[in-house]
Structures are given as structure tokens and as C-alpha cells.
Amino acid sequence: MKEKTSRAKSKGGVFKAFKFDFKKIIFPILLLIAVIVVFFNFSELKEIFRLFSGIKWYFLIFICISQLVNIYFQGATFQSVFKIMKVPPFRTFQIMKSMVTLLFLNFAIPSLSFAGNFWLLKKISRETKVREGKAIISIILEAVCYYIAIAILIVVAGYVLFKRVGKIDSSQMIAAAFFLVAIAIIFLI
């Protein structure tokens, strides 16, 4: 009987210690990606440091506050989309933390924002027990809202620019035509 128990313990004991857990390896992989991005963009970091060293402190505070407002409104957009899609909402601070991660992934990994959105899709599916199809539609709806807001901003900026300049010559007309074509393409996508 004693032999049987010791065999059962040794059977799973050695291999159980070497169990591979994918969740424990995600952070080191993301950290490695971040270090690689920083390493390859080190000259850009020197330029950014030089730029920030010449900035006045109150302008730097304004930049930080505007970035926080941006993160808040991006999170509020997701909250509105979640309400429309009947996805259980996240708390405001929780969604803001998620937006920081989403922005980091979107800027660090050149994937046309798919990396951050895929991460958010998995987070929504895991934490709210919502089917992935509904989470995908939520993310697509947020992207549509984002591009509509950008298009409106571009139209307003173009109007103000052309209104302020006063007279419009041929080069400005060509720029305006390309601008309208770009907006049409954005809306068709």
C-alpha cells in the first residue's frame, strides 16, 4: 500500500512543478516588447527629452491634464458604447486604467490599433462574461465613433483654415479636393 501512494505522489509531483501558465508569461513578453521599442527609438527619446527640457512647467501640467481628459473621454465613449450594447459597465477608474494600457499597446505595437483593441476585447469578454461577438461589435462601434469625431474635427479645421485665409487659390482648391476625397474614404471604410 505504501508503494502505491508514493508512486501516485511522484507521478504528478515532478511535472506539476513545471506546469506552463500562459498568464504568467504575458507581462514579461509585453515588457520585452516595450524595452525593444525603447531601444530602437532611443534617438527619438533623446529628442523628446531635449524638447521637454525647454518647456515651461505650466505648459507641461496643461499637457498632462489634457492627456488625462483625453483618456477620460475615450473611456466615457467606451462606457456609452457598452451601455448601447448592453455590456455590463466598468467603473470609471477601471476603464481609465484600461485606456492607458490600450493607448500603450496601440502606440508601442505597430498594428493599426489592433493590438490594444484585441487586448480590450479579451478583457471585456473575460471580466463581463459577454460573448466575444458582442465585444467585437462594441470595439468596432467605438472605432466608428472615433473616426467620425476625427472627420468632424478635420472638417471644422479645414473650414476655419480656408475661412481665415480669405482668398482661395488653385493650390488650396487642390488641397481641399484631396481633403474631401480623404473624408469620403474615411466614411466609406
CSV table of C-alpha atoms in Angstrom, one decimal:
chain,number,residue,atom,x,y,z
A,1,MET,CA,0.0,0.0,0.0
A,2,LYS,CA,2.8,2.3,0.8
A,3,GLU,CA,4.4,1.7,-2.6
A,4,LYS,CA,1.2,2.7,-4.4
A,5,THR,CA,0.9,6.0,-2.6
A,6,SER,CA,4.5,7.0,-3.2
A,7,ARG,CA,4.1,6.2,-6.9
A,8,ALA,CA,0.9,8.4,-7.1
A,9,LYS,CA,2.7,11.3,-5.5
A,10,SER,CA,5.7,11.0,-7.8
A,11,LYS,CA,3.6,10.7,-10.9
A,12,GLY,CA,2.2,14.2,-10.8
A,13,GLY,CA,4.7,15.8,-8.4
A,14,VAL,CA,7.6,16.4,-10.7
A,15,PHE,CA,5.7,17.5,-13.7
A,16,LYS,CA,3.3,19.6,-11.7
A,17,ALA,CA,6.2,21.9,-10.7
A,18,PHE,CA,6.9,22.6,-14.4
A,19,LYS,CA,3.3,23.4,-15.4
A,20,PHE,CA,3.3,26.1,-18.1
A,21,ASP,CA,1.0,29.1,-17.2
A,22,PHE,CA,0.4,31.4,-20.2
A,23,LYS,CA,-0.9,34.2,-18.0
A,24,LYS,CA,2.4,34.5,-16.0
A,25,ILE,CA,4.4,35.0,-19.2
A,26,ILE,CA,2.3,37.8,-20.8
A,27,PHE,CA,3.7,40.6,-18.7
A,28,PRO,CA,7.4,39.7,-19.3
A,29,ILE,CA,6.6,39.5,-23.1
A,30,LEU,CA,5.0,42.9,-23.0
A,31,LEU,CA,7.9,44.3,-21.0
A,32,LEU,CA,10.3,42.8,-23.5
A,33,ILE,CA,8.4,44.5,-26.4
A,34,ALA,CA,8.4,47.8,-24.5
A,35,VAL,CA,12.2,47.5,-24.0
A,36,ILE,CA,12.8,46.7,-27.6
A,37,VAL,CA,10.6,49.7,-28.7
A,38,VAL,CA,12.5,52.0,-26.4
A,39,PHE,CA,15.9,50.6,-27.5
A,40,PHE,CA,15.2,51.1,-31.2
A,41,ASN,CA,13.7,54.6,-30.6
A,42,PHE,CA,16.4,55.8,-28.3
A,43,SER,CA,17.5,58.7,-30.5
A,44,GLU,CA,13.8,59.8,-30.5
A,45,LEU,CA,13.8,59.6,-26.7
A,46,LYS,CA,16.9,62.0,-26.6
A,47,GLU,CA,15.0,64.4,-28.9
A,48,ILE,CA,11.9,64.2,-26.7
A,49,PHE,CA,14.0,64.9,-23.6
A,50,ARG,CA,15.6,67.9,-25.3
A,51,LEU,CA,12.1,69.1,-26.3
A,52,PHE,CA,10.7,68.7,-22.7
A,53,SER,CA,13.7,70.4,-21.1
A,54,GLY,CA,12.8,73.6,-22.9
A,55,ILE,CA,9.1,73.6,-21.9
A,56,LYS,CA,7.8,75.8,-19.2
A,57,TRP,CA,6.4,73.9,-16.2
A,58,TYR,CA,2.8,75.2,-16.6
A,59,PHE,CA,2.6,74.0,-20.2
A,60,LEU,CA,3.8,70.5,-19.1
A,61,ILE,CA,1.0,70.5,-16.5
A,62,PHE,CA,-1.5,71.5,-19.2
A,63,ILE,CA,-0.3,68.7,-21.4
A,64,CYS,CA,-0.7,66.1,-18.6
A,65,ILE,CA,-4.2,67.4,-17.7
A,66,SER,CA,-5.3,67.3,-21.4
A,67,GLN,CA,-4.0,63.8,-21.7
A,68,LEU,CA,-6.0,62.7,-18.6
A,69,VAL,CA,-9.1,64.4,-20.1
A,70,ASN,CA,-8.5,62.5,-23.4
A,71,ILE,CA,-8.2,59.2,-21.5
A,72,TYR,CA,-11.4,60.1,-19.5
A,73,PHE,CA,-13.4,60.9,-22.7
A,74,GLN,CA,-12.1,57.8,-24.5
A,75,GLY,CA,-13.3,55.8,-21.5
A,76,ALA,CA,-16.6,57.6,-21.5
A,77,THR,CA,-17.1,56.8,-25.1
A,78,PHE,CA,-16.5,53.1,-24.3
A,79,GLN,CA,-18.9,53.4,-21.4
A,80,SER,CA,-21.6,54.8,-23.7
A,81,VAL,CA,-20.9,52.0,-26.3
A,82,PHE,CA,-21.2,49.4,-23.5
A,83,LYS,CA,-24.5,50.9,-22.5
A,84,ILE,CA,-25.8,50.7,-26.0
A,85,MET,CA,-24.6,47.1,-26.5
A,86,LYS,CA,-25.9,46.1,-23.0
A,87,VAL,CA,-22.5,45.1,-21.8
A,88,PRO,CA,-22.1,45.4,-18.1
A,89,PRO,CA,-20.2,48.7,-17.5
A,90,PHE,CA,-16.8,49.1,-15.9
A,91,ARG,CA,-16.1,51.6,-13.2
A,92,THR,CA,-14.7,54.9,-14.4
A,93,PHE,CA,-11.3,54.4,-12.8
A,94,GLN,CA,-11.1,50.8,-14.2
A,95,ILE,CA,-11.9,51.9,-17.7
A,96,MET,CA,-9.3,54.7,-17.5
A,97,LYS,CA,-6.6,52.2,-16.5
A,98,SER,CA,-7.7,50.1,-19.4
A,99,MET,CA,-7.5,53.1,-21.8
A,100,VAL,CA,-3.9,53.7,-20.6
A,101,THR,CA,-3.0,50.1,-21.5
A,102,LEU,CA,-4.9,50.3,-24.8
A,103,LEU,CA,-3.1,53.5,-25.8
A,104,PHE,CA,0.3,52.0,-24.8
A,105,LEU,CA,-0.3,48.9,-26.9
A,106,ASN,CA,-1.7,50.9,-29.8
A,107,PHE,CA,1.4,53.1,-29.9
A,108,ALA,CA,4.1,50.5,-29.0
A,109,ILE,CA,3.0,47.7,-31.4
A,110,PRO,CA,2.6,48.8,-35.0
A,111,SER,CA,-0.7,47.0,-35.7
A,112,LEU,CA,-3.1,49.7,-36.8
A,113,SER,CA,-4.6,49.8,-33.2
A,114,PHE,CA,-5.5,46.1,-33.4
A,115,ALA,CA,-3.2,45.1,-30.5
A,116,GLY,CA,-4.8,47.4,-28.0
A,117,ASN,CA,-8.3,46.6,-29.2
A,118,PHE,CA,-7.7,42.9,-29.2
A,119,TRP,CA,-6.4,43.2,-25.6
A,120,LEU,CA,-9.6,45.1,-24.7
A,121,LEU,CA,-11.8,42.6,-26.4
A,122,LYS,CA,-10.3,39.8,-24.3
A,123,LYS,CA,-10.6,41.9,-21.2
A,124,ILE,CA,-14.3,42.6,-21.9
A,125,SER,CA,-15.0,39.0,-22.6
A,126,ARG,CA,-13.2,37.7,-19.6
A,127,GLU,CA,-14.4,40.2,-17.0
A,128,THR,CA,-18.0,40.6,-18.0
A,129,LYS,CA,-18.7,37.1,-19.3
A,130,VAL,CA,-20.0,38.7,-22.6
A,131,ARG,CA,-19.7,36.7,-25.8
A,132,GLU,CA,-16.7,37.8,-28.0
A,133,GLY,CA,-19.0,38.8,-30.9
A,134,LYS,CA,-20.7,41.4,-28.8
A,135,ALA,CA,-17.4,42.7,-27.5
A,136,ILE,CA,-16.1,42.9,-31.1
A,137,ILE,CA,-19.1,44.9,-32.1
A,138,SER,CA,-18.6,47.2,-29.1
A,139,ILE,CA,-15.0,47.9,-30.2
A,140,ILE,CA,-16.0,48.5,-33.8
A,141,LEU,CA,-18.7,50.9,-32.7
A,142,GLU,CA,-16.1,52.8,-30.6
A,143,ALA,CA,-13.8,53.0,-33.6
A,144,VAL,CA,-16.6,54.3,-35.8
A,145,CYS,CA,-17.3,57.0,-33.2
A,146,TYR,CA,-13.6,57.9,-33.1
A,147,TYR,CA,-13.3,58.2,-36.9
A,148,ILE,CA,-16.5,60.3,-37.1
A,149,ALA,CA,-15.1,62.6,-34.4
A,150,ILE,CA,-11.8,62.9,-36.3
A,151,ALA,CA,-13.7,63.6,-39.6
A,152,ILE,CA,-15.7,66.4,-37.9
A,153,LEU,CA,-12.6,67.9,-36.4
A,154,ILE,CA,-10.9,67.8,-39.8
A,155,VAL,CA,-13.9,69.5,-41.5
A,156,VAL,CA,-14.1,72.2,-38.8
A,157,ALA,CA,-10.3,72.8,-39.0
A,158,GLY,CA,-10.5,72.9,-42.8
A,159,TYR,CA,-13.3,75.4,-42.7
A,160,VAL,CA,-11.6,77.6,-40.2
A,161,LEU,CA,-8.3,77.5,-42.2
A,162,PHE,CA,-9.9,78.4,-45.5
A,163,LYS,CA,-12.2,81.0,-43.9
A,164,ARG,CA,-9.3,82.6,-42.2
A,165,VAL,CA,-7.0,82.7,-45.2
A,166,GLY,CA,-9.7,84.7,-47.1
A,167,LYS,CA,-9.0,84.1,-50.8
A,168,ILE,CA,-8.5,80.6,-52.1
A,169,ASP,CA,-6.0,80.0,-55.0
A,170,SER,CA,-5.6,76.8,-57.1
A,171,SER,CA,-3.2,75.0,-54.7
A,172,GLN,CA,-5.7,75.5,-51.8
A,173,MET,CA,-8.5,74.2,-54.1
A,174,ILE,CA,-6.4,71.1,-54.9
A,175,ALA,CA,-5.8,70.6,-51.1
A,176,ALA,CA,-9.5,71.0,-50.4
A,177,ALA,CA,-10.4,68.4,-53.1
A,178,PHE,CA,-7.9,65.9,-51.6
A,179,PHE,CA,-9.2,66.7,-48.2
A,180,LEU,CA,-12.8,65.9,-49.3
A,181,VAL,CA,-11.7,62.7,-51.0
A,182,ALA,CA,-9.9,61.6,-47.8
A,183,ILE,CA,-13.0,62.3,-45.8
A,184,ALA,CA,-15.2,60.3,-48.3
A,185,ILE,CA,-12.8,57.4,-48.0
A,186,ILE,CA,-12.9,57.5,-44.2
A,187,PHE,CA,-16.7,57.4,-44.3
A,188,LEU,CA,-16.7,54.6,-46.8
A,189,ILE,CA,-14.4,52.4,-44.7
